[in-house]
Coordinates of C-alpha atoms in Angstrom, one line a residue:
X1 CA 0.0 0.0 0.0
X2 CA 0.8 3.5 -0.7
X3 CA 3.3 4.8 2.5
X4 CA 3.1 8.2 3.9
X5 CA 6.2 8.5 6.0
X6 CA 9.3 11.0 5.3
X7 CA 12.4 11.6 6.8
X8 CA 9.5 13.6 9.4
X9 CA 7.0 11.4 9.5
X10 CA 4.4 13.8 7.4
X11 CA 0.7 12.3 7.6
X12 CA -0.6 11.7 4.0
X13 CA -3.9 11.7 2.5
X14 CA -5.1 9.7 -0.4
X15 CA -7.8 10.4 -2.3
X16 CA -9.3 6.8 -4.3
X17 CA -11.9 7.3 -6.8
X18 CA -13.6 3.8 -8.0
X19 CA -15.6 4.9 -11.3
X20 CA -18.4 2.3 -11.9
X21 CA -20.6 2.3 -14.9
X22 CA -22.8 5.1 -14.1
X23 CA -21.6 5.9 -11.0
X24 CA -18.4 7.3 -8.8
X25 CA -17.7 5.9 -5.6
X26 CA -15.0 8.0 -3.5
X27 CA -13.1 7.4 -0.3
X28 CA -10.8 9.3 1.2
X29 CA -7.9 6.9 3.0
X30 CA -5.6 8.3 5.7
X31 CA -2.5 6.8 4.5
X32 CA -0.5 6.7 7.7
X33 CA -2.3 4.3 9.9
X34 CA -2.5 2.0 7.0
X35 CA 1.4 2.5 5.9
X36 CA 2.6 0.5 3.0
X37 CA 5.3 1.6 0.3
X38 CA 7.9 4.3 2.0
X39 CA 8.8 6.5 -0.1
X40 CA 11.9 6.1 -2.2
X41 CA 14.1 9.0 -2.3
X42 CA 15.1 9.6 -6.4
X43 CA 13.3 6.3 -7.4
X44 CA 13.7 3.0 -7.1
X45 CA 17.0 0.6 -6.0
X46 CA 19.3 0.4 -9.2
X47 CA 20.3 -2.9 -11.1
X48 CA 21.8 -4.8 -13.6
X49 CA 20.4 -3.8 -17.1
X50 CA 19.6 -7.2 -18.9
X51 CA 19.2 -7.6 -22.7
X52 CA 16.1 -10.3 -22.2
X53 CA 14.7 -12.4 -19.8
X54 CA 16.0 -16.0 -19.7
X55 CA 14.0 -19.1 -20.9
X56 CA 11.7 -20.0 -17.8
X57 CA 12.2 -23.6 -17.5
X58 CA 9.5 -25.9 -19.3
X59 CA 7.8 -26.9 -15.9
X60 CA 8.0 -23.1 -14.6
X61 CA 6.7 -21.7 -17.8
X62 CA 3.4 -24.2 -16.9
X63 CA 2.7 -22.2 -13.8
X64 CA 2.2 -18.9 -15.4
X65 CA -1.0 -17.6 -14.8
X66 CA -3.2 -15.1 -17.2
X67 CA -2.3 -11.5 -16.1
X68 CA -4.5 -8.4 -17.2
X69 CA -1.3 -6.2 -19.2
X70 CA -0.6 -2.4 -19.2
X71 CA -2.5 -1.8 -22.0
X72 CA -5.2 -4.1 -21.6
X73 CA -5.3 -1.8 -17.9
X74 CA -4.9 1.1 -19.7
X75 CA -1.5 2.5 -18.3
X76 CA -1.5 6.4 -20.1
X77 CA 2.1 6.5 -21.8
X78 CA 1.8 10.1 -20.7
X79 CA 2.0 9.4 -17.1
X80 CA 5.3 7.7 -17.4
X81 CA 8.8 8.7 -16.3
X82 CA 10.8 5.8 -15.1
X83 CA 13.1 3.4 -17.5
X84 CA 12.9 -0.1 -16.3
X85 CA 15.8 -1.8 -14.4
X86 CA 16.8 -5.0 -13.8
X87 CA 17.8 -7.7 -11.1
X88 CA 19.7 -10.4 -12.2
X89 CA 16.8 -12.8 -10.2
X90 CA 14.1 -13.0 -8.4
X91 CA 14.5 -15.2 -4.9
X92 CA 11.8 -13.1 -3.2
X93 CA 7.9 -12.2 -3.2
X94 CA 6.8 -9.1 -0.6
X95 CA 3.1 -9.0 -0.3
X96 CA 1.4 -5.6 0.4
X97 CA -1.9 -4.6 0.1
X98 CA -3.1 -0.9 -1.5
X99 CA -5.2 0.5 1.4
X100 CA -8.2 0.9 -0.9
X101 CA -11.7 0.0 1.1
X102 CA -13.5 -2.9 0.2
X103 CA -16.6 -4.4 -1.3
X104 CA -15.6 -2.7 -4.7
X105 CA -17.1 -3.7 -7.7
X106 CA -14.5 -6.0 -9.4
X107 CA -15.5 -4.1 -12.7
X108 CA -14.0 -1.1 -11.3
X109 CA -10.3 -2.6 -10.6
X110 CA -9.0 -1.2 -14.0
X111 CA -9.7 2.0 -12.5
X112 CA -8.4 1.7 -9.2
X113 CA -5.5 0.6 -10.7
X114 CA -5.4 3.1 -13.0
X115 CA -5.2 5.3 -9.5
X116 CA -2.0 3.8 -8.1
X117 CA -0.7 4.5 -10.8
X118 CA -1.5 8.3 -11.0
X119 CA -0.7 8.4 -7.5
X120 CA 2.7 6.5 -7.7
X121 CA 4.1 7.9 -10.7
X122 CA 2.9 11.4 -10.1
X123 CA 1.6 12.1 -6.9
X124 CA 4.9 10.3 -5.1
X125 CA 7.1 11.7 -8.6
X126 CA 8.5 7.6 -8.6
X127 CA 7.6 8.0 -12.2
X128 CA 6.0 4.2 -12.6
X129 CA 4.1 2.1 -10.3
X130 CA 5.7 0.6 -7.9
X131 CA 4.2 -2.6 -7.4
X132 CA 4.6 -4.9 -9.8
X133 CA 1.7 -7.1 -9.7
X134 CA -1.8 -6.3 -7.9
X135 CA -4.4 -9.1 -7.5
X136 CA -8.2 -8.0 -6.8
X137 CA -11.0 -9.8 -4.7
X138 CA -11.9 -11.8 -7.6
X139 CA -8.8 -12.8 -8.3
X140 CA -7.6 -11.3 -11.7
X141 CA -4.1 -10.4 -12.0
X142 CA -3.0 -7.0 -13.0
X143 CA 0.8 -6.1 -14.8
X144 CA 2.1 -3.2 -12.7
X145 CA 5.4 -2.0 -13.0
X146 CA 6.9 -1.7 -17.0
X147 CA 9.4 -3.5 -17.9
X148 CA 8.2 -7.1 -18.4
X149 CA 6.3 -9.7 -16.2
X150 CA 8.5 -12.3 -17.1
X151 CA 11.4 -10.5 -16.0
X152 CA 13.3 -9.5 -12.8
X153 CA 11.9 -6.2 -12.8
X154 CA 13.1 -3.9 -9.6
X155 CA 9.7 -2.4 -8.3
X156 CA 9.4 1.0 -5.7
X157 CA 7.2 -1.4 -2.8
X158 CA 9.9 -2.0 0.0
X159 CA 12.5 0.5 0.6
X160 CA 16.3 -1.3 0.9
X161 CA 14.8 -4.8 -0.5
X162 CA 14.0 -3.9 -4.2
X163 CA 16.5 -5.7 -5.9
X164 CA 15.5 -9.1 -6.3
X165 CA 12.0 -9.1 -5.3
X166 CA 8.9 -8.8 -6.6
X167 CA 6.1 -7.3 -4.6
X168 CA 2.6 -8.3 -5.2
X169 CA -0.4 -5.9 -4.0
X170 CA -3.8 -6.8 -2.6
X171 CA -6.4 -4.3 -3.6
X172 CA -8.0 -3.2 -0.8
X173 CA -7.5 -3.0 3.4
X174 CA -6.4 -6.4 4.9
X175 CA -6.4 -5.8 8.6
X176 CA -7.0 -7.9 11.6
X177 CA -9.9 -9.7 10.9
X178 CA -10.8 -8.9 7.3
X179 CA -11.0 -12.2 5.4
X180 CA -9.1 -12.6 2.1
X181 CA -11.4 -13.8 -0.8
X182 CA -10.5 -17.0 -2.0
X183 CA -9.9 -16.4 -5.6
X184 CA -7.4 -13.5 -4.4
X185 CA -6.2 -16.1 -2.8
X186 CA -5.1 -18.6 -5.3
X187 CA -3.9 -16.0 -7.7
X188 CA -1.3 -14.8 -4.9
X189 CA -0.4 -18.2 -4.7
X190 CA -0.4 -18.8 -8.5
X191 CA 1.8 -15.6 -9.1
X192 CA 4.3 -16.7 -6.3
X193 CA 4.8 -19.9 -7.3
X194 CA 5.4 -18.7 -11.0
X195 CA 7.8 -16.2 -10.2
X196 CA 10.1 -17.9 -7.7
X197 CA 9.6 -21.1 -10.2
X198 CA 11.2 -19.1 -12.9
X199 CA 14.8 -19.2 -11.1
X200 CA 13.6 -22.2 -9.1
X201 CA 13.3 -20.5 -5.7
X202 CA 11.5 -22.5 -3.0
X203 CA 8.5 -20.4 -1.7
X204 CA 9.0 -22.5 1.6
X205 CA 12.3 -21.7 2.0
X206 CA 14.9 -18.5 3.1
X207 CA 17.0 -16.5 0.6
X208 CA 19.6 -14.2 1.3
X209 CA 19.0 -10.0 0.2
X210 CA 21.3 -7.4 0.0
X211 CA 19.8 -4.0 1.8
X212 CA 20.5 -1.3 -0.4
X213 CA 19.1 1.3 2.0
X214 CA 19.5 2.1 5.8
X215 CA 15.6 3.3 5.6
X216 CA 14.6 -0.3 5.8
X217 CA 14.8 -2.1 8.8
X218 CA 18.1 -3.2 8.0
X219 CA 21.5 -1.3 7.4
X220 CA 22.8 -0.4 3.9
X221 CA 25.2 -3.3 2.3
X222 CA 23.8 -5.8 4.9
X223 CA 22.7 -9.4 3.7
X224 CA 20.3 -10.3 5.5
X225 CA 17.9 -13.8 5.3
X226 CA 14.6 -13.6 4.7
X227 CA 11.7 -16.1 3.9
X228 CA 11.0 -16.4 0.3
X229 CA 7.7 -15.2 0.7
X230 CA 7.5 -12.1 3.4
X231 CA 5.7 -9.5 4.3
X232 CA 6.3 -5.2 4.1
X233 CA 6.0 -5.1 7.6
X234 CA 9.2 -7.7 7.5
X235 CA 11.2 -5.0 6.0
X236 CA 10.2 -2.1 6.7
X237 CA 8.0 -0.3 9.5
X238 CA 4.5 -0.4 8.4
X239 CA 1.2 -2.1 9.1
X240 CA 1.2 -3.3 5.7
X241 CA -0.3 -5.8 4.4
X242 CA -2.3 -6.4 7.3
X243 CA -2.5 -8.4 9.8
X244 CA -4.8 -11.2 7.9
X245 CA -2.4 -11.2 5.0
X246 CA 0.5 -11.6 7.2
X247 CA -1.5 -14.5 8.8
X248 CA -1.9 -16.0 5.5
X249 CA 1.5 -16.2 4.5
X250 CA 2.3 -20.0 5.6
X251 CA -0.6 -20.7 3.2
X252 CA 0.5 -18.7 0.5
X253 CA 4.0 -20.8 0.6
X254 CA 2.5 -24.0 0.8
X255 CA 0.6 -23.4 -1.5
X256 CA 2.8 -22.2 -4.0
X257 CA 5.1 -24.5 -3.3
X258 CA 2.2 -27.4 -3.6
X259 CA 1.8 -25.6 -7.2
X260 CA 5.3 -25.8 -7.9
X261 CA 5.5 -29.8 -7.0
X262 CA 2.7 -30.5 -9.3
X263 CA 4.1 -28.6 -11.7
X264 CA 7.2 -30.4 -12.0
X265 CA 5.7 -34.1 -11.6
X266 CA 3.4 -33.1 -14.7
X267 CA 6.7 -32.2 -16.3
X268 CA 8.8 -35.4 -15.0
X269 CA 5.4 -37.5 -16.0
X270 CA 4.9 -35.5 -19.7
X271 CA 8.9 -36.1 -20.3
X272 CA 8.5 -39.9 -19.6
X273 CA 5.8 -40.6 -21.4
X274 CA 8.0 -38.8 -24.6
X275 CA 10.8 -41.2 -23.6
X276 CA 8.8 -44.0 -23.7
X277 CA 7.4 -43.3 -27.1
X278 CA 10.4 -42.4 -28.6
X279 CA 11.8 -46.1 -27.5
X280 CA 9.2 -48.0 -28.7
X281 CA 9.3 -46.1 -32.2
X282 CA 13.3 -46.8 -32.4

């Protein structure tokens, strides 16, 4: 979710319009007691420049689940003012969530997409969205961040532990309390398992992360291990993503990593069955 703390701890107001068909529902959302993405300084953490993204593995590139693009979205051109950058991996996922209230319309997610991104690239001046994946209540999957979804993309969602991540946004307020919709559920899971597949990171598992930025919770140039799947609040101090997201999380693992398993039996089952034929045909 959008943060709201400087260097002197300003309060910050949002303003969230969902347009429906025919009508315009508006909420005003005081950022600060739901903090999420710090802010950033000049932009985000700096990387590696790659020339493409590598080939995803055959039983990775299986996991990959639809994802609504830019375009399809409708990211304006205009609004944009941030070059892509790279990681040379991913070995992370952060999970946030974008402070919107819920009970929207799932109709109206373009939009409120379409609102990060105004607020992100202009209001904050990071010149791009910083998330680069959000996931509604129904469960559709939404492009943020330019620069490729295939790719190690370095987002602006969690100050010091850019690089190498990839930080995945719940639309709407996740607090104590507040179930999580099962299809936003599975799609979180889908996307993890997909993304930490591609450079065959356990979601289970720890990985090590280098902070670029004392404004985390950990000092510049430190390595520091984290769980593969983690948390803003891990990282950073916030109350994002809620505390019914951050109770979620040893599902989300599991269940990527249960995704990840079946992925590569169908794979190991596919390739002997190919084997098989190709011996009886010799």
């Amino acid at each position: 979710m959008s943060d709201v703390r400087g260097a002197g701890q300003r309060g910050y107001r949002v303003r969230w319009v969902a347009a429906g068909s025919g009508a315009v529902a508006a909420a005003v959302l005081l950022a600060l007691p739901l903090a999420g993405v710090p802010p950033f300084g000049g932009g985000p953490d700096q990387g590696t420049r790659t020339p493409a993204a590598p080939p995803p593995l055959a039983w990775a590139g299986t996991l990959k689940p639809p994802i609504v693009t830019r375009a399809q979205w409708g990211a304006d051109p205009k609004l944009l003012d941030q070059k892509p950058h790279y990681a040379d991996s991913v070995r992370a996922v952060v999970i946030h969530h974008t402070g919107h209230p819920n009970g929207y319309d799932c109709a109206d997610s373009p939009a409120l997409v379409r609102e990060v991104y105004q607020a992100h690239a202009v209001n904050k001046e990071w010149g791009d969205i910083g998330y680069n994946f959000l996931v509604d209540t129904c469960g559709t999957i939404y492009e943020g961040r330019l620069g490729g979804a295939d790719r190690a993309v370095i987002g602006a969602h969690t100050v010091g532990l850019n690089t190498g991540t990839t930080g995945i946004a719940a639309i709407g307020t996740f607090t104590a309390g507040t179930p999580v919709p099962e299809p936003m559920r599975r799609s979180i899971e889908k996307l993890i398992a997909w993304k930490l597949a591609l450079t065959q990171a356990d979601p289970v598992a720890n990985t090590h992360l280098l902070s670029r930025n004392s404004d985390s919770r950990f000092a510049k140039n430190t390595t520091v291990t984290m769980p593969a799947v983690f948390g803003h609040i891990d990282a950073y101090e916030t109350n994002c993503p809620g505390d019914a997201l951050m109770q979620l999380l040893p599902t989300l693992r599991k269940g990527a990593a249960r995704l990840q398993g079946d992925a590569k039996l169908l794979a190991h089952e596919k390739d002997q069955r190919s084997r098989r034929q190709a011996d009886g045909a010799g």
